[in-house]
Amino acid sequence: MTQHDSPALPAHRPGASTQGPADPSPSRTTRPWMPALLYTLGFLTLYLLAICTPWGQRAENALFGFGKQGGEEAWIYPLSGAAYGSTPLPPMELSAKPTLMVGLAVIVVLTLVRRCWWPGCAALGIVILTTGGKEVLKSNLPRPDLVGAPENLLDQGFPSGHTAIPAALTLAAVLVVSPRIRPYVATVGVLWLACIAAASATMGGHRPSEVLGATLLACACYGLATWLLPPAAAPGATRSPRALTVITLTLALAIALASGARNDTLTRSLVSGATGFICAALVWYAAVGRPAHTARRTRPARG
C-alpha cells in the first residue's frame, strides 16, 4: 500500500446508529439523604424554639395550668397503667422495656425468615439509634429555666421515650416485611403511635415538643438507615391503595383526639390530640408517603 492509498474503512454493521454515540451511561442511584437532613433540622429547630426560648417555655408550661395536675381526668387513664391494678397499654409505664424487647425479637425473626439481611440490620439500627439516642439526648440536652417555672416543670424529658418506641418499631417493621403488606403494617403502627403520643402529652408526663421530638428523631434515624443501605437493598416506592392514606390518617386523627381527651379542659385535649396526629402523619409520610427511594437517570443521546 502506497502513501496515496486510503486506509480501509470499518465495516458498517446493520442497525448501527448513524447519529453518534447514544448509549446511556450506567444508571446512577440517587440516595435519599435529604429526608434525613430535614428531619434532623426539624428536631433541632423544635428543641431550640420550644425549650431554649422564653416564649416557647411559657407556651408549653401554660398547658399544665389547664385542668388538674396528673392524668386522672384523661379518658385513657384506665389504660395508662398509672391506676392501681390496671394493665398498661404498651409501651406505657412499666411495659416500655418489655415492648421494646418483644419488638426487637419480632424484627430479628422476620429478618431470619425473609433472609433480608441488610434491611434487617437497618431496622435494628433504627430502633437502637432512636431509643439509645433518646437516652443520650435526654441526659445531655440542657433545659434552661428562662421563665422561673415551678420545680415540677423543670425535669428534662426531651425527647419522649414512650413515644420513641412505637415510632421506631413502626419504621423498623416496614423495612423487614413484604412490600405488599408494608402499607398495612404502617397503618397499624401509626394508629398505635397516635394513641401513645396523644396519651403521653395529655397525661402530663411529657410536653408536646417532647413527643414530637421523639417522632422526628425516629424519622431521622429511618432516613439515615435507608440512605446507608446498599442500592439493591434499599426499599423502593410503596404502592398503597389511594384510599388507604385517607382512611389511615382519619382513623389516626380520631384515635389521637380520643386518647388526648380530658374531662377538665378542652384546650389541653385538643393540643394533645393534634400532637398525636402530627406524630402519626410524620411516620406515615416517612414510611409510605414518600416517592421512590431510588431514581435512575440516564445521559441523553447526542445528535
mmCIF file of C-alpha atoms in Angstrom:
data_model
loop_
_atom_site.group_PDB
_atom_site.id
_atom_site.type_symbol
_atom_site.label_atom_id
_atom_site.label_comp_id
_atom_site.label_asym_id
_atom_site.label_seq_id
_atom_site.Cartn_x
_atom_site.Cartn_y
_atom_site.Cartn_z
ATOM 1 C CA MET A 1 0.000 0.000 0.000
ATOM 2 C CA THR A 2 1.390 3.338 -1.058
ATOM 3 C CA GLN A 3 1.054 6.583 0.792
ATOM 4 C CA HIS A 4 -1.797 7.563 -1.551
ATOM 5 C CA ASP A 5 -3.858 4.546 -0.624
ATOM 6 C CA SER A 6 -6.677 5.172 1.839
ATOM 7 C CA PRO A 7 -6.934 3.015 4.916
ATOM 8 C CA ALA A 8 -9.755 0.529 4.895
ATOM 9 C CA LEU A 9 -12.975 1.882 6.377
ATOM 10 C CA PRO A 10 -14.575 -0.071 9.182
ATOM 11 C CA ALA A 11 -17.349 -2.313 8.072
ATOM 12 C CA HIS A 12 -20.823 -0.934 8.553
ATOM 13 C CA ARG A 13 -22.945 -3.080 10.832
ATOM 14 C CA PRO A 14 -26.671 -3.210 10.164
ATOM 15 C CA GLY A 15 -28.700 -1.499 12.836
ATOM 16 C CA ALA A 16 -25.813 0.705 13.973
ATOM 17 C CA SER A 17 -26.768 4.268 14.732
ATOM 18 C CA THR A 18 -25.512 6.965 12.383
ATOM 19 C CA GLN A 19 -26.090 9.792 14.855
ATOM 20 C CA GLY A 20 -23.121 9.308 17.124
ATOM 21 C CA PRO A 21 -22.927 7.533 20.435
ATOM 22 C CA ALA A 22 -26.326 7.236 22.036
ATOM 23 C CA ASP A 23 -25.705 4.558 24.640
ATOM 24 C CA PRO A 24 -26.869 5.768 28.017
ATOM 25 C CA SER A 25 -24.377 5.991 30.767
ATOM 26 C CA PRO A 26 -24.649 3.469 33.579
ATOM 27 C CA SER A 27 -27.640 4.230 35.702
ATOM 28 C CA ARG A 28 -26.832 6.005 38.908
ATOM 29 C CA THR A 29 -28.783 5.727 42.101
ATOM 30 C CA THR A 30 -29.720 8.915 43.893
ATOM 31 C CA ARG A 31 -29.639 8.220 47.607
ATOM 32 C CA PRO A 32 -32.300 9.851 49.797
ATOM 33 C CA TRP A 33 -30.108 11.952 52.061
ATOM 34 C CA MET A 34 -32.470 14.919 52.060
ATOM 35 C CA PRO A 35 -35.214 13.428 54.311
ATOM 36 C CA ALA A 36 -32.673 12.520 56.997
ATOM 37 C CA LEU A 37 -31.323 16.068 56.917
ATOM 38 C CA LEU A 38 -34.782 17.641 57.045
ATOM 39 C CA TYR A 39 -35.928 15.511 59.969
ATOM 40 C CA THR A 40 -32.725 16.323 61.829
ATOM 41 C CA LEU A 41 -33.148 20.033 61.201
ATOM 42 C CA GLY A 42 -36.758 19.770 62.352
ATOM 43 C CA PHE A 43 -35.637 18.085 65.563
ATOM 44 C CA LEU A 44 -33.049 20.781 66.287
ATOM 45 C CA THR A 45 -35.440 23.606 65.410
ATOM 46 C CA LEU A 46 -38.119 22.185 67.689
ATOM 47 C CA TYR A 47 -35.651 21.923 70.557
ATOM 48 C CA LEU A 48 -34.385 25.470 70.108
ATOM 49 C CA LEU A 49 -37.829 27.066 69.770
ATOM 50 C CA ALA A 50 -39.743 25.140 72.412
ATOM 51 C CA ILE A 51 -37.061 24.692 75.065
ATOM 52 C CA CYS A 52 -34.458 27.386 74.528
ATOM 53 C CA THR A 53 -36.738 30.415 74.178
ATOM 54 C CA PRO A 54 -38.829 32.087 76.929
ATOM 55 C CA TRP A 55 -41.996 32.200 74.842
ATOM 56 C CA GLY A 56 -41.635 28.541 73.909
ATOM 57 C CA GLN A 57 -41.333 27.570 77.556
ATOM 58 C CA ARG A 58 -44.262 29.764 78.573
ATOM 59 C CA ALA A 59 -46.496 28.281 75.864
ATOM 60 C CA GLU A 60 -45.853 24.698 76.921
ATOM 61 C CA ASN A 61 -45.857 25.368 80.656
ATOM 62 C CA ALA A 62 -49.211 27.097 80.287
ATOM 63 C CA LEU A 63 -50.764 23.815 79.161
ATOM 64 C CA PHE A 64 -50.204 22.362 82.622
ATOM 65 C CA GLY A 65 -52.327 25.176 84.024
ATOM 66 C CA PHE A 66 -55.364 23.944 82.096
ATOM 67 C CA GLY A 67 -57.132 21.353 84.188
ATOM 68 C CA LYS A 68 -55.907 19.371 87.147
ATOM 69 C CA GLN A 69 -52.389 18.095 87.649
ATOM 70 C CA GLY A 70 -51.913 14.421 86.817
ATOM 71 C CA GLY A 71 -53.681 12.192 84.376
ATOM 72 C CA GLU A 72 -56.737 11.106 86.351
ATOM 73 C CA GLU A 73 -59.008 13.269 84.189
ATOM 74 C CA ALA A 74 -57.725 11.777 80.936
ATOM 75 C CA TRP A 75 -60.053 9.376 79.156
ATOM 76 C CA ILE A 76 -57.200 6.938 78.617
ATOM 77 C CA TYR A 77 -56.222 6.888 82.283
ATOM 78 C CA PRO A 78 -57.674 3.394 82.963
ATOM 79 C CA LEU A 79 -55.360 2.008 80.246
ATOM 80 C CA SER A 80 -52.296 4.005 81.237
ATOM 81 C CA GLY A 81 -51.025 1.673 83.942
ATOM 82 C CA ALA A 82 -50.982 4.563 86.385
ATOM 83 C CA ALA A 83 -54.210 3.418 88.023
ATOM 84 C CA TYR A 84 -53.712 0.825 90.733
ATOM 85 C CA GLY A 85 -54.035 -2.700 89.373
ATOM 86 C CA SER A 86 -54.509 -1.582 85.763
ATOM 87 C CA THR A 87 -52.744 -3.137 82.788
ATOM 88 C CA PRO A 88 -50.772 -0.511 80.846
ATOM 89 C CA LEU A 89 -51.213 -0.074 77.140
ATOM 90 C CA PRO A 90 -47.770 -0.858 75.649
ATOM 91 C CA PRO A 91 -45.359 0.856 75.970
ATOM 92 C CA MET A 92 -46.746 2.990 78.800
ATOM 93 C CA GLU A 93 -45.468 2.825 82.362
ATOM 94 C CA LEU A 94 -43.574 -0.395 83.176
ATOM 95 C CA SER A 95 -44.413 -2.044 79.853
ATOM 96 C CA ALA A 96 -41.894 0.090 77.955
ATOM 97 C CA LYS A 97 -38.887 -2.244 78.184
ATOM 98 C CA PRO A 98 -40.860 -5.464 77.538
ATOM 99 C CA THR A 99 -42.473 -3.830 74.494
ATOM 100 C CA LEU A 100 -39.070 -2.822 73.165
ATOM 101 C CA MET A 101 -37.634 -6.311 73.706
ATOM 102 C CA VAL A 102 -40.589 -8.008 72.015
ATOM 103 C CA GLY A 103 -40.367 -5.601 69.086
ATOM 104 C CA LEU A 104 -36.671 -6.281 68.600
ATOM 105 C CA ALA A 105 -37.302 -10.031 68.750
ATOM 106 C CA VAL A 106 -40.006 -9.765 66.073
ATOM 107 C CA ILE A 107 -37.647 -7.822 63.806
ATOM 108 C CA VAL A 108 -34.939 -10.461 64.235
ATOM 109 C CA VAL A 109 -37.395 -13.281 63.440
ATOM 110 C CA LEU A 110 -38.683 -11.516 60.321
ATOM 111 C CA THR A 111 -35.134 -10.881 59.174
ATOM 112 C CA LEU A 112 -34.232 -14.559 59.556
ATOM 113 C CA VAL A 113 -37.409 -15.819 57.903
ATOM 114 C CA ARG A 114 -37.252 -13.465 54.933
ATOM 115 C CA ARG A 115 -33.426 -13.508 54.733
ATOM 116 C CA CYS A 116 -33.378 -9.747 54.269
ATOM 117 C CA TRP A 117 -30.049 -9.190 55.968
ATOM 118 C CA TRP A 118 -29.341 -5.569 55.058
ATOM 119 C CA PRO A 119 -32.884 -4.280 55.748
ATOM 120 C CA GLY A 120 -32.913 -6.305 58.970
ATOM 121 C CA CYS A 121 -29.690 -4.704 60.154
ATOM 122 C CA ALA A 122 -31.042 -1.283 59.194
ATOM 123 C CA ALA A 123 -34.272 -1.968 61.106
ATOM 124 C CA LEU A 124 -32.366 -2.938 64.241
ATOM 125 C CA GLY A 125 -30.212 0.159 63.799
ATOM 126 C CA ILE A 126 -33.299 2.389 63.664
ATOM 127 C CA VAL A 127 -34.616 1.051 66.961
ATOM 128 C CA ILE A 128 -31.244 1.084 68.714
ATOM 129 C CA LEU A 129 -30.301 4.558 67.481
ATOM 130 C CA THR A 130 -33.695 6.029 68.329
ATOM 131 C CA THR A 131 -34.045 4.561 71.805
ATOM 132 C CA GLY A 132 -30.352 4.857 72.643
ATOM 133 C CA GLY A 133 -30.148 8.335 71.194
ATOM 134 C CA LYS A 134 -33.175 9.315 73.226
ATOM 135 C CA GLU A 135 -31.366 8.359 76.430
ATOM 136 C CA VAL A 136 -28.223 10.256 75.453
ATOM 137 C CA LEU A 137 -30.090 13.374 74.369
ATOM 138 C CA LYS A 138 -32.383 13.310 77.369
ATOM 139 C CA SER A 139 -29.354 13.288 79.664
ATOM 140 C CA ASN A 140 -27.245 15.858 77.836
ATOM 141 C CA LEU A 141 -29.549 18.391 76.203
ATOM 142 C CA PRO A 142 -29.981 21.250 78.683
ATOM 143 C CA ARG A 143 -33.362 22.648 79.657
ATOM 144 C CA PRO A 144 -32.600 26.153 80.926
ATOM 145 C CA ASP A 145 -35.200 27.737 83.175
ATOM 146 C CA LEU A 146 -35.882 31.012 81.374
ATOM 147 C CA VAL A 147 -39.260 31.863 82.895
ATOM 148 C CA GLY A 148 -38.971 30.910 86.566
ATOM 149 C CA ALA A 149 -41.086 27.782 86.198
ATOM 150 C CA PRO A 150 -42.170 25.657 89.182
ATOM 151 C CA GLU A 151 -39.740 22.927 90.160
ATOM 152 C CA ASN A 152 -42.017 20.141 88.948
ATOM 153 C CA LEU A 153 -41.795 21.537 85.396
ATOM 154 C CA LEU A 154 -38.011 21.609 85.209
ATOM 155 C CA ASP A 155 -37.455 17.888 84.595
ATOM 156 C CA GLN A 156 -35.771 17.113 81.297
ATOM 157 C CA GLY A 157 -37.975 14.918 79.126
ATOM 158 C CA PHE A 158 -36.861 15.812 75.599
ATOM 159 C CA PRO A 159 -37.382 13.610 73.672
ATOM 160 C CA SER A 160 -40.114 11.312 74.965
ATOM 161 C CA GLY A 161 -39.101 7.696 75.470
ATOM 162 C CA HIS A 162 -42.628 6.268 75.413
ATOM 163 C CA THR A 163 -43.276 7.891 72.028
ATOM 164 C CA ALA A 164 -39.901 6.876 70.606
ATOM 165 C CA ILE A 165 -40.663 3.158 70.978
ATOM 166 C CA PRO A 166 -43.787 2.891 68.750
ATOM 167 C CA ALA A 167 -42.317 5.356 66.242
ATOM 168 C CA ALA A 168 -39.047 3.421 65.923
ATOM 169 C CA LEU A 169 -40.673 -0.031 65.871
ATOM 170 C CA THR A 170 -43.144 1.037 63.184
ATOM 171 C CA LEU A 171 -40.431 2.427 60.912
ATOM 172 C CA ALA A 172 -38.255 -0.632 61.543
ATOM 173 C CA ALA A 173 -41.081 -3.041 60.751
ATOM 174 C CA VAL A 174 -41.776 -1.552 57.318
ATOM 175 C CA LEU A 175 -38.204 -2.400 56.293
ATOM 176 C CA VAL A 176 -38.441 -6.125 57.016
ATOM 177 C CA VAL A 177 -41.964 -7.007 55.909
ATOM 178 C CA SER A 178 -43.073 -7.810 52.385
ATOM 179 C CA PRO A 179 -43.700 -4.739 50.204
ATOM 180 C CA ARG A 180 -47.254 -5.983 49.626
ATOM 181 C CA ILE A 181 -48.210 -5.659 53.278
ATOM 182 C CA ARG A 182 -45.934 -2.732 54.107
ATOM 183 C CA PRO A 183 -48.711 -0.084 53.896
ATOM 184 C CA TYR A 184 -50.944 -2.094 56.218
ATOM 185 C CA VAL A 185 -48.156 -2.634 58.742
ATOM 186 C CA ALA A 186 -47.507 1.107 58.618
ATOM 187 C CA THR A 187 -51.222 1.735 59.206
ATOM 188 C CA VAL A 188 -51.259 -0.368 62.367
ATOM 189 C CA GLY A 189 -48.062 1.292 63.558
ATOM 190 C CA VAL A 190 -49.187 4.889 63.060
ATOM 191 C CA LEU A 191 -52.521 4.218 64.778
ATOM 192 C CA TRP A 192 -50.601 2.813 67.738
ATOM 193 C CA LEU A 193 -48.300 5.833 67.679
ATOM 194 C CA ALA A 194 -51.214 8.281 67.504
ATOM 195 C CA CYS A 195 -52.665 6.747 70.654
ATOM 196 C CA ILE A 196 -49.415 6.684 72.653
ATOM 197 C CA ALA A 197 -48.235 10.137 71.549
ATOM 198 C CA ALA A 198 -51.532 11.814 72.449
ATOM 199 C CA ALA A 199 -51.746 9.917 75.747
ATOM 200 C CA SER A 200 -48.180 10.882 76.688
ATOM 201 C CA ALA A 201 -48.999 14.539 76.110
ATOM 202 C CA THR A 202 -52.346 14.608 77.914
ATOM 203 C CA MET A 203 -51.314 12.542 80.947
ATOM 204 C CA GLY A 204 -48.823 15.221 81.953
ATOM 205 C CA GLY A 205 -45.690 13.144 81.635
ATOM 206 C CA HIS A 206 -44.446 14.945 78.522
ATOM 207 C CA ARG A 207 -44.855 18.246 76.744
ATOM 208 C CA PRO A 208 -45.950 18.307 73.082
ATOM 209 C CA SER A 209 -42.411 19.240 71.994
ATOM 210 C CA GLU A 210 -41.001 16.156 73.725
ATOM 211 C CA VAL A 211 -43.484 13.884 71.965
ATOM 212 C CA LEU A 212 -42.867 15.487 68.566
ATOM 213 C CA GLY A 213 -39.101 15.409 69.170
ATOM 214 C CA ALA A 214 -39.145 11.653 69.696
ATOM 215 C CA THR A 215 -41.042 11.147 66.443
ATOM 216 C CA LEU A 216 -38.669 13.376 64.468
ATOM 217 C CA LEU A 217 -35.699 11.515 65.961
ATOM 218 C CA ALA A 218 -37.141 8.185 64.795
ATOM 219 C CA CYS A 219 -37.824 9.577 61.316
ATOM 220 C CA ALA A 220 -34.270 10.958 61.096
ATOM 221 C CA CYS A 221 -32.845 7.545 62.033
ATOM 222 C CA TYR A 222 -35.074 5.912 59.412
ATOM 223 C CA GLY A 223 -33.912 8.357 56.758
ATOM 224 C CA LEU A 224 -30.282 7.749 57.692
ATOM 225 C CA ALA A 225 -30.718 3.973 57.627
ATOM 226 C CA THR A 226 -32.361 3.937 54.195
ATOM 227 C CA TRP A 227 -29.695 6.269 52.848
ATOM 228 C CA LEU A 228 -26.881 3.995 54.017
ATOM 229 C CA LEU A 229 -28.472 0.827 52.679
ATOM 230 C CA PRO A 230 -26.896 -0.638 49.525
ATOM 231 C CA PRO A 231 -28.926 0.366 46.445
ATOM 232 C CA ALA A 232 -30.091 -3.205 45.874
ATOM 233 C CA ALA A 233 -31.424 -3.460 49.434
ATOM 234 C CA ALA A 234 -32.998 -0.001 49.717
ATOM 235 C CA PRO A 235 -36.800 -0.068 49.861
ATOM 236 C CA GLY A 236 -38.487 1.068 46.692
ATOM 237 C CA ALA A 237 -41.658 3.070 46.342
ATOM 238 C CA THR A 238 -44.515 1.669 48.402
ATOM 239 C CA ARG A 239 -47.675 1.348 46.395
ATOM 240 C CA SER A 240 -50.745 1.551 48.567
ATOM 241 C CA PRO A 241 -54.419 1.940 47.711
ATOM 242 C CA ARG A 242 -55.295 5.588 47.306
ATOM 243 C CA ALA A 243 -57.997 5.359 49.919
ATOM 244 C CA LEU A 244 -55.642 3.832 52.497
ATOM 245 C CA THR A 245 -53.895 7.126 53.215
ATOM 246 C CA VAL A 246 -57.193 8.908 53.817
ATOM 247 C CA ILE A 247 -58.533 6.067 55.961
ATOM 248 C CA THR A 248 -55.323 5.775 57.981
ATOM 249 C CA LEU A 249 -54.979 9.471 58.716
ATOM 250 C CA THR A 250 -58.681 9.846 59.502
ATOM 251 C CA LEU A 251 -58.509 6.975 61.983
ATOM 252 C CA ALA A 252 -55.264 8.385 63.399
ATOM 253 C CA LEU A 253 -56.970 11.734 63.994
ATOM 254 C CA ALA A 254 -59.935 10.089 65.726
ATOM 255 C CA ILE A 255 -57.690 7.922 67.917
ATOM 256 C CA ALA A 256 -55.422 10.846 68.783
ATOM 257 C CA LEU A 257 -58.359 13.037 69.799
ATOM 258 C CA ALA A 258 -59.862 10.261 71.923
ATOM 259 C CA SER A 259 -56.508 9.400 73.523
ATOM 260 C CA GLY A 260 -55.761 13.053 74.265
ATOM 261 C CA ALA A 261 -59.212 13.900 75.626
ATOM 262 C CA ARG A 262 -59.651 15.047 79.209
ATOM 263 C CA ASN A 263 -62.759 15.781 81.260
ATOM 264 C CA ASP A 264 -61.466 19.049 82.694
ATOM 265 C CA THR A 265 -60.017 21.025 79.776
ATOM 266 C CA LEU A 266 -60.815 21.261 76.088
ATOM 267 C CA THR A 267 -57.663 23.230 75.200
ATOM 268 C CA ARG A 268 -55.254 20.658 76.565
ATOM 269 C CA SER A 269 -57.301 17.868 74.998
ATOM 270 C CA LEU A 270 -57.136 19.425 71.538
ATOM 271 C CA VAL A 271 -53.423 20.222 71.781
ATOM 272 C CA SER A 272 -52.637 16.664 72.883
ATOM 273 C CA GLY A 273 -54.810 15.202 70.126
ATOM 274 C CA ALA A 274 -53.184 17.414 67.496
ATOM 275 C CA THR A 275 -49.748 16.376 68.748
ATOM 276 C CA GLY A 276 -50.595 12.694 68.406
ATOM 277 C CA PHE A 277 -51.984 13.213 64.908
ATOM 278 C CA ILE A 278 -48.904 15.114 63.715
ATOM 279 C CA CYS A 279 -46.679 12.318 65.004
ATOM 280 C CA ALA A 280 -48.745 9.747 63.108
ATOM 281 C CA ALA A 281 -48.641 11.822 59.913
ATOM 282 C CA LEU A 282 -44.855 12.226 60.127
ATOM 283 C CA VAL A 283 -44.254 8.491 60.444
ATOM 284 C CA TRP A 284 -46.782 7.665 57.726
ATOM 285 C CA TYR A 285 -45.099 10.052 55.327
ATOM 286 C CA ALA A 286 -41.653 8.683 56.161
ATOM 287 C CA ALA A 287 -42.694 5.052 55.745
ATOM 288 C CA VAL A 288 -45.241 5.164 52.926
ATOM 289 C CA GLY A 289 -45.938 8.650 51.680
ATOM 290 C CA ARG A 290 -42.555 9.453 50.168
ATOM 291 C CA PRO A 291 -41.815 8.825 46.489
ATOM 292 C CA ALA A 292 -39.452 6.091 45.399
ATOM 293 C CA HIS A 293 -36.248 5.864 47.371
ATOM 294 C CA THR A 294 -34.242 5.380 44.184
ATOM 295 C CA ALA A 295 -34.285 7.306 40.942
ATOM 296 C CA ARG A 296 -32.474 6.340 37.762
ATOM 297 C CA ARG A 297 -31.009 8.943 35.453
ATOM 298 C CA THR A 298 -29.556 8.452 32.005
ATOM 299 C CA ARG A 299 -27.427 10.685 29.870
ATOM 300 C CA PRO A 300 -29.375 11.969 26.863
ATOM 301 C CA ALA A 301 -28.241 10.867 23.410
ATOM 302 C CA ARG A 302 -26.123 13.310 21.479
ATOM 303 C CA GLY A 303 -27.178 14.074 17.955
#
